[in-house]
Amino acid sequence: MDTNEFFAPVRANTDSGNAASPAASDSAVGDSGQATEAANTSSEQSGAKPAAAKAERLPVWVDLHAPTPDEIHEIEERFGIEIPTREEMQEIELSSRLYDEDGALFMTVSVLTKATTDAPQTTAVTFILVKKTLITVRYADPVPFKTFIRRVKRSPSLANSAEAVLFGLLEQIVDRLADLMEQTATDLESLSNQVFISPDEKSSDADHRETLRQIGRTGNLSGKAKDSLLNLHRLGLFLSTQARLKKDAKARLKILSRDIVSITEHANFIANKVTFLLDATLGMISLEQNNIIKIFSVAAAAFLPPTLIASIYGMNFEFMPELGWEFGYPVAIGLMVLSAVLPLLYFKRKGWL
């Protein structure tokens, strides 16, 4: 549970010409209690009206990380909305993920998390745009949220409005996906060299087990990234139909949509390359298996005549002239060796060995 409220920076008082105090500016990021206390201090120092007016400031962003039922109930009562449950956030229907309810926009997308581990996952994150506040509901802590929160703490101006926070988060998510796709493309180049390396090289993966594991992980990551990009693309189309967005917000949305399309194309390229490398690896394994089977087949064919000779002279019939012959045994051994060497020489001349 980690619930935070972020307030827009306190702007200068245009009527009196006096700028807000540093204490008020520092309250741009933090919980509501800290912001109220800083605002009260600013009012006393400047001789302005009582702090009650400052306490009524609505946050531009309420971040609900693994919220408790009491916290959800408090936010619902405070903003007059009904927050989707965790089960409802997992729904895949478009009508359950993107909808307008009494002027509040509900948008649920899948965000990639644990991307650097062997088991990348996607988690559902709900964005609720109600009046002048953005509410995010999440049950994981993806890297884009950590990064954006750090940026807001350093530069509170990034949280001037709910729309600015919304597009800032979406841009951070897209940037993270772009970085992951770039790293994945680099990893695939290394895998490609590993698949087609000469078997005589010391670094070659003889049984290709590690190569197959890496290809599987890369394919899993690219698939989950494409799922997240698809959700973001749908969210962009949904936002493009909203008349409440201002001109600058629509401009950011247009740029964001282009980025999503370009990254999706790159993800499709990666998926195709993963398929190619998987087929190539399986083909290399088949070739190695065929070579092994060929060796066994050649060996069986080469040692078939000696086996036939040995089986004949092992019958010990009474009327076998060679049994009483002084040179019978060495002649039989010589025939078996000769019948084995001649086929091997023939196979080698044909290039089968």
mmCIF file of C-alpha atoms in Angstrom:
data_model
loop_
_atom_site.group_PDB
_atom_site.id
_atom_site.type_symbol
_atom_site.label_atom_id
_atom_site.label_comp_id
_atom_site.label_asym_id
_atom_site.label_seq_id
_atom_site.Cartn_x
_atom_site.Cartn_y
_atom_site.Cartn_z
ATOM 1 C CA MET A 1 0.000 0.000 0.000
ATOM 2 C CA ASP A 2 1.534 3.306 -1.122
ATOM 3 C CA THR A 3 -1.006 6.057 -1.762
ATOM 4 C CA ASN A 4 0.273 9.528 -2.650
ATOM 5 C CA GLU A 5 -1.322 12.775 -3.736
ATOM 6 C CA PHE A 6 0.477 15.205 -6.007
ATOM 7 C CA PHE A 7 -0.476 18.870 -6.189
ATOM 8 C CA ALA A 8 0.204 21.376 -8.913
ATOM 9 C CA PRO A 9 2.863 23.977 -8.027
ATOM 10 C CA VAL A 10 1.451 27.090 -6.342
ATOM 11 C CA ARG A 11 1.631 29.906 -8.867
ATOM 12 C CA ALA A 12 2.385 33.547 -8.266
ATOM 13 C CA ASN A 13 -0.435 35.860 -7.098
ATOM 14 C CA THR A 14 -1.098 37.993 -10.147
ATOM 15 C CA ASP A 15 -3.219 40.509 -8.176
ATOM 16 C CA SER A 16 -0.522 41.473 -5.692
ATOM 17 C CA GLY A 17 2.449 40.618 -7.875
ATOM 18 C CA ASN A 18 4.026 38.513 -5.121
ATOM 19 C CA ALA A 19 5.314 35.038 -5.891
ATOM 20 C CA ALA A 20 4.387 32.050 -3.794
ATOM 21 C CA SER A 21 6.746 31.245 -0.969
ATOM 22 C CA PRO A 22 9.280 28.453 -1.301
ATOM 23 C CA ALA A 23 7.362 26.438 1.275
ATOM 24 C CA ALA A 24 4.288 26.479 -0.910
ATOM 25 C CA SER A 25 6.240 25.517 -3.989
ATOM 26 C CA ASP A 26 7.828 22.579 -2.202
ATOM 27 C CA SER A 27 4.359 21.266 -1.410
ATOM 28 C CA ALA A 28 3.739 20.431 -5.056
ATOM 29 C CA VAL A 29 4.610 16.796 -4.428
ATOM 30 C CA GLY A 30 3.686 14.856 -1.346
ATOM 31 C CA ASP A 31 0.668 13.804 0.658
ATOM 32 C CA SER A 32 -2.291 16.094 1.279
ATOM 33 C CA GLY A 33 -1.404 16.798 4.901
ATOM 34 C CA GLN A 34 2.048 18.075 4.051
ATOM 35 C CA ALA A 35 0.706 20.265 1.253
ATOM 36 C CA THR A 36 -1.956 21.788 3.544
ATOM 37 C CA GLU A 37 0.582 22.568 6.261
ATOM 38 C CA ALA A 38 2.936 24.229 3.771
ATOM 39 C CA ALA A 39 0.067 26.248 2.304
ATOM 40 C CA ASN A 40 -0.989 27.456 5.778
ATOM 41 C CA THR A 41 2.586 28.573 6.496
ATOM 42 C CA SER A 42 2.684 30.486 3.221
ATOM 43 C CA SER A 43 -0.606 32.260 3.992
ATOM 44 C CA GLU A 44 0.540 33.379 7.447
ATOM 45 C CA GLN A 45 3.827 34.748 6.132
ATOM 46 C CA SER A 46 2.237 36.681 3.273
ATOM 47 C CA GLY A 47 -0.670 38.046 5.327
ATOM 48 C CA ALA A 48 -3.162 36.507 2.903
ATOM 49 C CA LYS A 49 -6.508 34.929 3.725
ATOM 50 C CA PRO A 50 -6.709 31.991 6.175
ATOM 51 C CA ALA A 51 -5.352 28.616 5.081
ATOM 52 C CA ALA A 52 -8.821 27.182 4.566
ATOM 53 C CA ALA A 53 -8.756 28.250 0.919
ATOM 54 C CA LYS A 54 -5.395 26.574 0.385
ATOM 55 C CA ALA A 55 -6.631 23.376 2.045
ATOM 56 C CA GLU A 56 -9.392 23.127 -0.547
ATOM 57 C CA ARG A 57 -6.909 22.636 -3.385
ATOM 58 C CA LEU A 58 -7.599 19.413 -5.253
ATOM 59 C CA PRO A 59 -4.642 17.217 -6.160
ATOM 60 C CA VAL A 60 -3.844 16.828 -9.838
ATOM 61 C CA TRP A 61 -2.821 13.204 -9.291
ATOM 62 C CA VAL A 62 -3.858 10.583 -6.750
ATOM 63 C CA ASP A 63 -1.693 7.478 -7.103
ATOM 64 C CA LEU A 64 -3.247 4.377 -5.514
ATOM 65 C CA HIS A 65 -0.639 1.635 -5.300
ATOM 66 C CA ALA A 66 -2.153 -1.601 -3.925
ATOM 67 C CA PRO A 67 -4.911 0.362 -2.141
ATOM 68 C CA THR A 68 -6.884 -1.055 0.762
ATOM 69 C CA PRO A 69 -10.716 -1.211 0.627
ATOM 70 C CA ASP A 70 -10.866 1.725 3.055
ATOM 71 C CA GLU A 71 -8.668 3.860 0.812
ATOM 72 C CA ILE A 72 -10.743 2.991 -2.239
ATOM 73 C CA HIS A 73 -13.943 3.855 -0.367
ATOM 74 C CA GLU A 74 -12.454 7.184 0.747
ATOM 75 C CA ILE A 75 -11.489 8.146 -2.812
ATOM 76 C CA GLU A 76 -14.903 7.089 -4.130
ATOM 77 C CA GLU A 77 -16.664 9.265 -1.553
ATOM 78 C CA ARG A 78 -14.313 12.159 -2.158
ATOM 79 C CA PHE A 79 -14.650 12.264 -5.952
ATOM 80 C CA GLY A 80 -18.090 10.692 -6.372
ATOM 81 C CA ILE A 81 -16.948 7.828 -8.604
ATOM 82 C CA GLU A 82 -16.884 4.032 -8.482
ATOM 83 C CA ILE A 83 -13.379 2.641 -8.845
ATOM 84 C CA PRO A 84 -13.172 -0.662 -10.776
ATOM 85 C CA THR A 85 -12.250 -3.713 -8.740
ATOM 86 C CA ARG A 86 -9.085 -5.663 -9.425
ATOM 87 C CA GLU A 87 -11.127 -8.351 -11.197
ATOM 88 C CA GLU A 88 -12.860 -5.755 -13.383
ATOM 89 C CA MET A 89 -9.469 -4.308 -14.331
ATOM 90 C CA GLN A 90 -8.526 -7.702 -15.804
ATOM 91 C CA GLU A 91 -11.455 -7.711 -18.242
ATOM 92 C CA ILE A 92 -10.428 -7.741 -21.887
ATOM 93 C CA GLU A 93 -13.602 -6.247 -23.361
ATOM 94 C CA LEU A 94 -13.024 -2.786 -24.773
ATOM 95 C CA SER A 95 -16.224 -1.518 -23.118
ATOM 96 C CA SER A 96 -14.888 -2.616 -19.716
ATOM 97 C CA ARG A 97 -11.529 -0.920 -20.183
ATOM 98 C CA LEU A 98 -12.390 2.380 -21.875
ATOM 99 C CA TYR A 99 -15.591 4.195 -20.974
ATOM 100 C CA ASP A 100 -17.063 7.521 -19.868
ATOM 101 C CA GLU A 101 -19.172 7.511 -16.724
ATOM 102 C CA ASP A 102 -20.833 10.769 -15.641
ATOM 103 C CA GLY A 103 -18.046 12.841 -17.136
ATOM 104 C CA ALA A 104 -15.253 10.747 -15.630
ATOM 105 C CA LEU A 105 -12.992 8.894 -18.075
ATOM 106 C CA PHE A 106 -11.996 5.351 -17.092
ATOM 107 C CA MET A 107 -9.042 3.908 -19.011
ATOM 108 C CA THR A 108 -7.397 0.570 -18.219
ATOM 109 C CA VAL A 109 -4.237 -0.575 -20.001
ATOM 110 C CA SER A 110 -1.746 -3.400 -19.609
ATOM 111 C CA VAL A 111 1.705 -2.197 -18.568
ATOM 112 C CA LEU A 112 4.819 -4.341 -18.881
ATOM 113 C CA THR A 113 6.587 -5.101 -15.607
ATOM 114 C CA LYS A 114 9.510 -7.298 -14.505
ATOM 115 C CA ALA A 115 10.855 -6.947 -18.026
ATOM 116 C CA THR A 116 14.458 -7.622 -17.046
ATOM 117 C CA THR A 117 13.661 -10.940 -15.358
ATOM 118 C CA ASP A 118 13.175 -14.365 -16.911
ATOM 119 C CA ALA A 119 9.417 -14.079 -16.336
ATOM 120 C CA PRO A 120 8.165 -10.706 -17.671
ATOM 121 C CA GLN A 121 4.576 -9.873 -16.820
ATOM 122 C CA THR A 122 1.874 -7.377 -17.676
ATOM 123 C CA THR A 123 -0.189 -5.656 -15.022
ATOM 124 C CA ALA A 124 -3.464 -3.774 -15.425
ATOM 125 C CA VAL A 125 -3.345 -0.065 -14.573
ATOM 126 C CA THR A 126 -6.466 2.085 -14.495
ATOM 127 C CA PHE A 127 -6.368 5.820 -15.237
ATOM 128 C CA ILE A 128 -9.407 7.784 -14.037
ATOM 129 C CA LEU A 129 -9.678 11.353 -15.269
ATOM 130 C CA VAL A 130 -12.307 13.063 -13.107
ATOM 131 C CA LYS A 131 -12.717 16.840 -13.207
ATOM 132 C CA LYS A 132 -9.191 18.229 -12.716
ATOM 133 C CA THR A 133 -7.698 15.165 -11.031
ATOM 134 C CA LEU A 134 -6.085 12.022 -12.385
ATOM 135 C CA ILE A 135 -6.480 8.865 -10.282
ATOM 136 C CA THR A 136 -4.300 5.849 -11.034
ATOM 137 C CA VAL A 137 -5.079 2.430 -9.600
ATOM 138 C CA ARG A 138 -2.372 -0.219 -9.808
ATOM 139 C CA TYR A 139 -1.344 -3.374 -7.965
ATOM 140 C CA ALA A 140 2.255 -3.467 -9.171
ATOM 141 C CA ASP A 141 5.107 -0.985 -9.375
ATOM 142 C CA PRO A 142 6.262 -0.725 -13.010
ATOM 143 C CA VAL A 143 9.457 1.144 -13.795
ATOM 144 C CA PRO A 144 7.690 3.995 -15.701
ATOM 145 C CA PHE A 145 5.759 4.977 -12.565
ATOM 146 C CA LYS A 146 8.923 5.020 -10.439
ATOM 147 C CA THR A 147 10.709 7.107 -13.042
ATOM 148 C CA PHE A 148 7.891 9.598 -13.496
ATOM 149 C CA ILE A 149 7.430 10.068 -9.735
ATOM 150 C CA ARG A 150 11.137 10.853 -9.386
ATOM 151 C CA ARG A 151 10.877 13.339 -12.262
ATOM 152 C CA VAL A 152 7.857 15.056 -10.712
ATOM 153 C CA LYS A 153 9.653 15.378 -7.374
ATOM 154 C CA ARG A 154 12.570 17.042 -9.159
ATOM 155 C CA SER A 155 10.398 19.163 -11.482
ATOM 156 C CA PRO A 156 6.925 19.803 -10.017
ATOM 157 C CA SER A 157 5.971 21.695 -13.184
ATOM 158 C CA LEU A 158 5.463 18.311 -14.875
ATOM 159 C CA ALA A 159 2.316 17.975 -12.750
ATOM 160 C CA ASN A 160 0.653 21.252 -13.700
ATOM 161 C CA SER A 161 -2.610 19.516 -14.577
ATOM 162 C CA ALA A 162 -4.252 16.124 -14.609
ATOM 163 C CA GLU A 163 -3.873 15.895 -18.393
ATOM 164 C CA ALA A 164 -0.164 16.718 -18.101
ATOM 165 C CA VAL A 165 0.295 13.896 -15.580
ATOM 166 C CA LEU A 166 -1.699 11.478 -17.757
ATOM 167 C CA PHE A 167 0.348 12.156 -20.876
ATOM 168 C CA GLY A 168 3.555 12.221 -18.860
ATOM 169 C CA LEU A 169 2.847 8.723 -17.562
ATOM 170 C CA LEU A 170 1.823 7.435 -20.988
ATOM 171 C CA GLU A 171 4.958 8.897 -22.575
ATOM 172 C CA GLN A 172 7.086 7.308 -19.857
ATOM 173 C CA ILE A 173 5.449 3.918 -20.503
ATOM 174 C CA VAL A 174 6.047 4.237 -24.239
ATOM 175 C CA ASP A 175 9.670 5.309 -23.688
ATOM 176 C CA ARG A 176 10.212 2.270 -21.481
ATOM 177 C CA LEU A 177 8.782 -0.025 -24.169
ATOM 178 C CA ALA A 178 11.014 1.619 -26.779
ATOM 179 C CA ASP A 179 14.106 1.035 -24.630
ATOM 180 C CA LEU A 180 13.117 -2.598 -24.096
ATOM 181 C CA MET A 181 12.596 -3.161 -27.808
ATOM 182 C CA GLU A 182 16.000 -1.632 -28.583
ATOM 183 C CA GLN A 183 17.685 -3.877 -26.027
ATOM 184 C CA THR A 184 15.767 -6.880 -27.327
ATOM 185 C CA ALA A 185 16.953 -6.172 -30.873
ATOM 186 C CA THR A 186 20.541 -6.069 -29.616
ATOM 187 C CA ASP A 187 20.074 -9.370 -27.779
ATOM 188 C CA LEU A 188 18.650 -10.948 -30.922
ATOM 189 C CA GLU A 189 21.740 -9.958 -32.893
ATOM 190 C CA SER A 190 23.878 -11.748 -30.328
ATOM 191 C CA LEU A 191 21.580 -14.782 -30.467
ATOM 192 C CA SER A 192 21.770 -14.801 -34.261
ATOM 193 C CA ASN A 193 25.567 -14.950 -34.142
ATOM 194 C CA GLN A 194 25.350 -17.718 -31.574
ATOM 195 C CA VAL A 195 22.967 -19.808 -33.677
ATOM 196 C CA PHE A 196 25.046 -19.600 -36.855
ATOM 197 C CA ILE A 197 28.472 -19.846 -35.236
ATOM 198 C CA SER A 198 30.781 -22.622 -36.359
ATOM 199 C CA PRO A 199 30.460 -25.808 -34.268
ATOM 200 C CA ASP A 200 34.247 -25.814 -33.858
ATOM 201 C CA GLU A 201 34.154 -22.550 -31.915
ATOM 202 C CA LYS A 202 34.566 -22.934 -28.167
ATOM 203 C CA SER A 203 31.728 -20.539 -27.446
ATOM 204 C CA SER A 204 29.220 -22.471 -29.541
ATOM 205 C CA ASP A 205 26.214 -23.911 -27.729
ATOM 206 C CA ALA A 206 26.447 -27.563 -28.726
ATOM 207 C CA ASP A 207 22.967 -28.636 -27.649
ATOM 208 C CA HIS A 208 21.365 -25.183 -28.111
ATOM 209 C CA ARG A 209 19.527 -25.410 -24.808
ATOM 210 C CA GLU A 210 20.582 -21.947 -23.623
ATOM 211 C CA THR A 211 19.878 -20.494 -27.056
ATOM 212 C CA LEU A 212 16.357 -21.903 -27.067
ATOM 213 C CA ARG A 213 15.771 -20.577 -23.566
ATOM 214 C CA GLN A 214 16.882 -17.076 -24.556
ATOM 215 C CA ILE A 215 14.789 -17.145 -27.718
ATOM 216 C CA GLY A 216 11.763 -18.206 -25.685
ATOM 217 C CA ARG A 217 12.284 -15.418 -23.172
ATOM 218 C CA THR A 218 12.717 -12.838 -25.950
ATOM 219 C CA GLY A 219 9.587 -14.046 -27.704
ATOM 220 C CA ASN A 220 7.634 -13.882 -24.452
ATOM 221 C CA LEU A 221 8.866 -10.351 -23.780
ATOM 222 C CA SER A 222 8.045 -9.100 -27.283
ATOM 223 C CA GLY A 223 4.586 -10.667 -27.104
ATOM 224 C CA LYS A 224 3.765 -8.931 -23.823
ATOM 225 C CA ALA A 225 5.185 -5.672 -25.165
ATOM 226 C CA LYS A 226 2.888 -5.921 -28.206
ATOM 227 C CA ASP A 227 -0.065 -6.516 -25.880
ATOM 228 C CA SER A 228 0.806 -3.375 -23.933
ATOM 229 C CA LEU A 229 1.233 -1.386 -27.154
ATOM 230 C CA LEU A 230 -2.153 -2.570 -28.398
ATOM 231 C CA ASN A 231 -3.791 -1.353 -25.185
ATOM 232 C CA LEU A 232 -2.026 1.990 -25.457
ATOM 233 C CA HIS A 233 -3.121 2.352 -29.080
ATOM 234 C CA ARG A 234 -6.744 1.755 -28.091
ATOM 235 C CA LEU A 235 -6.420 4.276 -25.270
ATOM 236 C CA GLY A 236 -5.061 6.834 -27.734
ATOM 237 C CA LEU A 237 -8.028 6.312 -30.050
ATOM 238 C CA PHE A 238 -10.381 6.695 -27.091
ATOM 239 C CA LEU A 239 -8.757 9.944 -25.985
ATOM 240 C CA SER A 240 -8.813 11.330 -29.516
ATOM 241 C CA THR A 241 -12.628 11.322 -29.376
ATOM 242 C CA GLN A 242 -12.761 13.399 -26.178
ATOM 243 C CA ALA A 243 -13.642 17.060 -26.732
ATOM 244 C CA ARG A 244 -12.444 18.016 -23.244
ATOM 245 C CA LEU A 245 -8.788 17.744 -24.257
ATOM 246 C CA LYS A 246 -7.064 21.022 -24.963
ATOM 247 C CA LYS A 247 -5.046 21.802 -28.069
ATOM 248 C CA ASP A 248 -1.657 21.114 -26.486
ATOM 249 C CA ALA A 249 -2.942 17.818 -25.063
ATOM 250 C CA LYS A 250 -4.161 16.738 -28.493
ATOM 251 C CA ALA A 251 -0.757 17.620 -29.960
ATOM 252 C CA ARG A 252 0.969 15.425 -27.365
ATOM 253 C CA LEU A 253 -1.536 12.665 -28.070
ATOM 254 C CA LYS A 254 -0.764 12.817 -31.784
ATOM 255 C CA ILE A 255 2.968 12.488 -31.156
ATOM 256 C CA LEU A 256 2.345 9.684 -28.669
ATOM 257 C CA SER A 257 0.194 7.796 -31.172
ATOM 258 C CA ARG A 258 2.923 8.021 -33.825
ATOM 259 C CA ASP A 259 5.461 6.679 -31.347
ATOM 260 C CA ILE A 260 3.176 3.779 -30.460
ATOM 261 C CA VAL A 261 2.742 2.878 -34.127
ATOM 262 C CA SER A 262 6.488 2.983 -34.817
ATOM 263 C CA ILE A 263 7.320 0.884 -31.740
ATOM 264 C CA THR A 264 4.595 -1.605 -32.685
ATOM 265 C CA GLU A 265 6.192 -2.027 -36.109
ATOM 266 C CA HIS A 266 9.546 -2.610 -34.432
ATOM 267 C CA ALA A 267 7.931 -5.152 -32.099
ATOM 268 C CA ASN A 268 6.494 -6.959 -35.133
ATOM 269 C CA PHE A 269 9.977 -7.064 -36.680
ATOM 270 C CA ILE A 270 11.355 -8.525 -33.452
ATOM 271 C CA ALA A 271 8.583 -11.124 -33.354
ATOM 272 C CA ASN A 272 9.382 -12.167 -36.928
ATOM 273 C CA LYS A 273 13.073 -12.403 -36.128
ATOM 274 C CA VAL A 274 12.336 -14.497 -33.052
ATOM 275 C CA THR A 275 10.345 -16.886 -35.245
ATOM 276 C CA PHE A 276 13.201 -17.017 -37.766
ATOM 277 C CA LEU A 277 15.813 -17.723 -35.082
ATOM 278 C CA LEU A 278 13.615 -20.388 -33.527
ATOM 279 C CA ASP A 279 13.204 -22.131 -36.893
ATOM 280 C CA ALA A 280 16.935 -21.777 -37.588
ATOM 281 C CA THR A 281 17.866 -23.229 -34.197
ATOM 282 C CA LEU A 282 15.521 -26.156 -34.635
ATOM 283 C CA GLY A 283 16.952 -26.650 -38.138
ATOM 284 C CA MET A 284 20.498 -26.728 -36.767
ATOM 285 C CA ILE A 285 19.439 -29.270 -34.163
ATOM 286 C CA SER A 286 17.852 -31.411 -36.897
ATOM 287 C CA LEU A 287 21.039 -31.245 -38.974
ATOM 288 C CA GLU A 288 23.149 -32.338 -36.022
ATOM 289 C CA GLN A 289 20.759 -35.194 -35.298
ATOM 290 C CA ASN A 290 20.842 -36.253 -38.955
ATOM 291 C CA ASN A 291 24.651 -36.264 -38.858
ATOM 292 C CA ILE A 292 24.594 -38.498 -35.804
ATOM 293 C CA ILE A 293 22.075 -40.870 -37.376
ATOM 294 C CA LYS A 294 24.149 -40.921 -40.573
ATOM 295 C CA ILE A 295 27.247 -41.980 -38.636
ATOM 296 C CA PHE A 296 25.358 -44.789 -36.984
ATOM 297 C CA SER A 297 23.917 -45.875 -40.325
ATOM 298 C CA VAL A 298 27.331 -45.905 -41.991
ATOM 299 C CA ALA A 299 28.842 -47.794 -39.073
ATOM 300 C CA ALA A 300 26.071 -50.375 -39.210
ATOM 301 C CA ALA A 301 26.529 -50.828 -42.964
ATOM 302 C CA ALA A 302 30.331 -51.067 -42.625
ATOM 303 C CA PHE A 303 30.282 -53.701 -39.903
ATOM 304 C CA LEU A 304 27.528 -55.806 -41.422
ATOM 305 C CA PRO A 305 29.900 -57.969 -43.621
ATOM 306 C CA PRO A 306 32.288 -58.766 -40.725
ATOM 307 C CA THR A 307 29.301 -59.765 -38.637
ATOM 308 C CA LEU A 308 28.096 -62.031 -41.441
ATOM 309 C CA ILE A 309 31.526 -63.705 -41.736
ATOM 310 C CA ALA A 310 31.838 -64.138 -37.980
ATOM 311 C CA SER A 311 28.359 -65.643 -37.745
ATOM 312 C CA ILE A 312 29.123 -68.128 -40.529
ATOM 313 C CA TYR A 313 32.333 -69.398 -38.949
ATOM 314 C CA GLY A 314 30.721 -69.473 -35.562
ATOM 315 C CA MET A 315 28.267 -72.191 -36.625
ATOM 316 C CA ASN A 316 30.782 -75.040 -35.962
ATOM 317 C CA PHE A 317 29.250 -77.469 -38.431
ATOM 318 C CA GLU A 318 31.032 -80.812 -38.737
ATOM 319 C CA PHE A 319 31.723 -80.492 -42.449
ATOM 320 C CA MET A 320 33.417 -77.110 -42.754
ATOM 321 C CA PRO A 321 36.790 -77.358 -44.604
ATOM 322 C CA GLU A 322 38.192 -74.211 -43.013
ATOM 323 C CA LEU A 323 37.828 -75.624 -39.475
ATOM 324 C CA GLY A 324 40.641 -78.081 -40.054
ATOM 325 C CA TRP A 325 42.773 -75.688 -42.083
ATOM 326 C CA GLU A 326 45.906 -74.355 -40.425
ATOM 327 C CA PHE A 327 45.406 -70.795 -41.767
ATOM 328 C CA GLY A 328 41.599 -70.793 -41.452
ATOM 329 C CA TYR A 329 41.432 -68.549 -38.390
ATOM 330 C CA PRO A 330 43.767 -65.754 -39.618
ATOM 331 C CA VAL A 331 42.087 -65.809 -43.039
ATOM 332 C CA ALA A 332 38.670 -65.360 -41.431
ATOM 333 C CA ILE A 333 39.954 -62.446 -39.319
ATOM 334 C CA GLY A 334 41.502 -60.858 -42.410
ATOM 335 C CA LEU A 335 38.242 -61.167 -44.347
ATOM 336 C CA MET A 336 36.308 -59.470 -41.554
ATOM 337 C CA VAL A 337 38.787 -56.561 -41.341
ATOM 338 C CA LEU A 338 38.872 -56.163 -45.122
ATOM 339 C CA SER A 339 35.063 -56.229 -45.402
ATOM 340 C CA ALA A 340 34.881 -53.425 -42.797
ATOM 341 C CA VAL A 341 37.640 -51.219 -44.216
ATOM 342 C CA LEU A 342 36.517 -51.298 -47.855
ATOM 343 C CA PRO A 343 32.984 -49.855 -47.190
ATOM 344 C CA LEU A 344 34.465 -47.153 -44.916
ATOM 345 C CA LEU A 345 36.877 -46.101 -47.652
ATOM 346 C CA TYR A 346 34.042 -46.050 -50.167
ATOM 347 C CA PHE A 347 31.817 -43.906 -47.885
ATOM 348 C CA LYS A 348 34.646 -41.485 -47.253
ATOM 349 C CA ARG A 349 35.341 -41.134 -50.968
ATOM 350 C CA LYS A 350 31.661 -40.342 -51.563
ATOM 351 C CA GLY A 351 31.752 -37.681 -48.844
ATOM 352 C CA TRP A 352 29.297 -39.438 -46.551
ATOM 353 C CA LEU A 353 31.742 -39.323 -43.635
#
